[in-house]
Amino acid sequence: MQTFKDLGLSDDILKSLEEIGFITPTEIQSKAIPALLENKPDFIGLAQTGTGKTAAFGLPLLHFLDTTSTHVYALILAPTRELAQQIAKELENLKKKKKGLRTQVVYGGTPITTQ
């Protein structure tokens, strides 16, 4: 049985995964994470709802983030406000042990001052 540690993720991310109870990667995670950690520029992953796609792309993204930098490192586009909020919430859980990172959700339909 493959584990997240087998995929080559950093220790702080592994601690976050352990804390939230993620032990075994799903199929999409097992395929996506190693490819993205190898810094392959193009990757398309298709999977059903609820299979862990956010972690499949989010964990490699968090793995490479530089916590000493103050600039925007990544932009994730989502087709709906609800999905954008869901992705941000999941990334917050996945980065619990990686200090110095911030996420921000920005979407249309409401004033920017309330976001």
Short mmCIF file of C-alpha atoms in Angstrom, two decimals:
data_model
loop_
_atom_site.label_atom_id
_atom_site.label_comp_id
_atom_site.label_asym_id
_atom_site.label_seq_id
_atom_site.Cartn_x
_atom_site.Cartn_y
_atom_site.Cartn_z
CA MET A 1 0.00 0.00 0.00
CA GLN A 2 1.40 3.38 -1.02
CA THR A 3 1.56 6.26 1.48
CA PHE A 4 1.95 10.01 1.08
CA LYS A 5 5.51 9.68 2.37
CA ASP A 6 6.27 7.35 -0.56
CA LEU A 7 5.26 10.16 -2.92
CA GLY A 8 8.12 12.41 -1.75
CA LEU A 9 6.24 15.21 0.01
CA SER A 10 8.01 17.41 2.58
CA ASP A 11 7.87 16.65 6.30
CA ASP A 12 5.71 19.65 7.19
CA ILE A 13 3.10 18.59 4.64
CA LEU A 14 3.24 14.99 5.87
CA LYS A 15 2.59 16.27 9.42
CA SER A 16 -0.45 18.20 8.20
CA LEU A 17 -1.76 15.13 6.39
CA GLU A 18 -1.27 12.99 9.47
CA GLU A 19 -3.11 15.52 11.62
CA ILE A 20 -6.16 15.53 9.34
CA GLY A 21 -6.11 11.75 8.97
CA PHE A 22 -4.95 11.37 5.37
CA ILE A 23 -2.96 8.13 5.21
CA THR A 24 -3.32 6.56 1.79
CA PRO A 25 -3.40 8.62 -1.42
CA THR A 26 -6.27 8.16 -3.83
CA GLU A 27 -5.66 7.06 -7.41
CA ILE A 28 -5.56 10.62 -8.78
CA GLN A 29 -3.18 11.67 -5.99
CA SER A 30 -0.88 8.68 -6.58
CA LYS A 31 -0.58 9.61 -10.24
CA ALA A 32 -0.56 13.41 -10.03
CA ILE A 33 1.70 14.12 -7.06
CA PRO A 34 4.86 12.35 -8.34
CA ALA A 35 4.45 13.91 -11.79
CA LEU A 36 3.97 17.39 -10.35
CA LEU A 37 6.87 16.99 -7.92
CA GLU A 38 9.07 16.22 -10.93
CA ASN A 39 8.11 19.72 -12.08
CA LYS A 40 6.42 18.59 -15.27
CA PRO A 41 4.88 21.74 -16.71
CA ASP A 42 1.79 20.20 -18.29
CA PHE A 43 -0.54 17.91 -16.40
CA ILE A 44 -4.20 17.10 -16.92
CA GLY A 45 -5.89 14.99 -14.28
CA LEU A 46 -9.48 13.83 -14.55
CA ALA A 47 -11.33 12.16 -11.69
CA GLN A 48 -14.79 11.94 -10.17
CA THR A 49 -16.04 14.36 -7.53
CA GLY A 50 -14.74 13.52 -4.06
CA THR A 51 -11.60 11.70 -5.17
CA GLY A 52 -9.09 14.22 -3.83
CA LYS A 53 -8.27 16.35 -6.85
CA THR A 54 -7.59 19.43 -4.71
CA ALA A 55 -4.93 17.55 -2.73
CA ALA A 56 -3.61 16.05 -5.98
CA PHE A 57 -2.57 19.48 -7.27
CA GLY A 58 -2.49 21.35 -3.96
CA LEU A 59 0.06 19.20 -2.15
CA PRO A 60 2.78 19.59 -4.81
CA LEU A 61 1.99 23.31 -4.93
CA LEU A 62 2.42 23.61 -1.16
CA HIS A 63 5.57 21.48 -1.33
CA PHE A 64 7.28 24.04 -3.58
CA LEU A 65 6.04 27.27 -1.96
CA ASP A 66 8.74 29.53 -0.57
CA THR A 67 7.61 30.76 2.84
CA THR A 68 10.26 33.48 2.88
CA SER A 69 8.90 35.17 -0.22
CA THR A 70 6.26 37.90 0.03
CA HIS A 71 4.98 37.78 -3.55
CA VAL A 72 2.06 35.84 -5.02
CA TYR A 73 3.31 32.39 -5.82
CA ALA A 74 0.24 30.69 -7.25
CA LEU A 75 -3.15 31.47 -8.69
CA ILE A 76 -5.85 28.82 -8.79
CA LEU A 77 -8.83 29.49 -11.03
CA ALA A 78 -12.19 27.86 -10.32
CA PRO A 79 -15.43 28.11 -12.31
CA THR A 80 -17.64 28.96 -9.32
CA ARG A 81 -17.42 30.94 -6.09
CA GLU A 82 -18.38 27.87 -4.09
CA LEU A 83 -15.61 25.75 -5.60
CA ALA A 84 -13.06 28.53 -5.05
CA GLN A 85 -14.05 28.70 -1.38
CA GLN A 86 -13.94 24.91 -1.06
CA ILE A 87 -10.44 24.77 -2.60
CA ALA A 88 -9.19 27.52 -0.26
CA LYS A 89 -10.60 25.73 2.78
CA GLU A 90 -8.94 22.47 1.76
CA LEU A 91 -5.59 24.21 1.16
CA GLU A 92 -5.86 25.78 4.62
CA ASN A 93 -6.16 22.27 6.10
CA LEU A 94 -3.32 20.90 3.99
CA LYS A 95 -0.89 23.69 4.95
CA LYS A 96 -1.47 23.72 8.71
CA LYS A 97 2.12 22.77 9.52
CA LYS A 98 3.73 24.88 6.80
CA LYS A 99 3.98 28.26 8.49
CA GLY A 100 4.14 31.56 6.68
CA LEU A 101 1.65 30.83 3.89
CA ARG A 102 -1.56 32.74 3.24
CA THR A 103 -4.48 32.00 0.97
CA GLN A 104 -7.05 34.45 -0.31
CA VAL A 105 -10.26 33.83 -2.23
CA VAL A 106 -11.34 36.52 -4.68
CA TYR A 107 -14.55 36.17 -6.69
CA GLY A 108 -17.17 38.18 -8.53
CA GLY A 109 -20.64 39.13 -7.43
CA THR A 110 -19.74 40.80 -4.13
CA PRO A 111 -17.68 43.86 -3.20
CA ILE A 112 -13.96 43.18 -2.81
CA THR A 113 -13.98 44.90 0.59
CA THR A 114 -16.06 42.09 2.10
CA GLN A 115 -13.91 39.30 0.75
#
